[in-house]
Amino acid sequence: MSLLTDWRDKAYDQDMNQQEGKLFWGAYFAEEKAVYEDILANPDVVVTGTVKELAEKYNMKLQTFVGFLDGINDSLKTPNPIEEMTEDTVVSLDYDMETLYKNMVECEAEWLYELPQWDALLTKERRKALYLEQKKSNTIIKPKKVGRNDPCPCGSGRKYKQCCGRQ
């Protein structure tokens, strides 16, 4: 089994409504937050290394760090080969700042998108704009329903019931 499969099997079997699941995810989120605090505090430094080296650097278990890589992968400028990576695979955490912020908003990870390190990276106005852009991207807007007596949308000039609304 791959490292990613091991992580997903363990993580997604955790029930957030059970004490064990709350403890698991609480510990993971705390470790994840620490890594983000570090990489956001040093935005000019592109963190690279093997999966094992970076897990040790951030004091995380290998499996937990693989979970972090799974989470950040969509925000990277060049995604890592997480599906087939081993502990010796060289990975990079070269993230796109705005994509990372929007992905944190999409996951509703307030503890991440409200980190104080963002203040030095993106203006408050830009963060607000990215927040709204992300929230609107998941909003479905239904077109206005055409009434029987409204003009037909085909442009004929006739009432809808006398044109395209006729069955």
Tab-separated table of C-alpha atoms in Angstrom, residues 7 10-29:
chain	number	residue	atom	x	y	z
A	7	TRP	CA	-3.112	7.869	5.610
A	10	LYS	CA	-6.613	5.708	8.932
A	11	ALA	CA	-7.893	9.283	8.742
A	12	TYR	CA	-11.216	8.729	7.055
A	13	ASP	CA	-12.118	5.857	9.366
A	14	GLN	CA	-12.102	8.327	12.274
A	15	ASP	CA	-15.574	9.301	13.492
A	16	MET	CA	-15.621	12.980	14.504
A	17	ASN	CA	-18.566	12.227	16.808
A	18	GLN	CA	-16.538	9.747	18.860
A	19	GLN	CA	-13.891	10.712	21.418
A	20	GLU	CA	-11.134	8.859	19.560
A	21	GLY	CA	-11.911	10.703	16.315
A	22	LYS	CA	-11.994	14.077	18.063
A	23	LEU	CA	-8.599	13.402	19.619
A	24	PHE	CA	-7.122	12.203	16.319
A	25	TRP	CA	-8.300	15.181	14.280
A	26	GLY	CA	-7.576	17.664	17.081
A	27	ALA	CA	-3.958	16.485	17.206
A	28	TYR	CA	-3.687	16.536	13.410
A	29	PHE	CA	-5.101	20.072	13.116
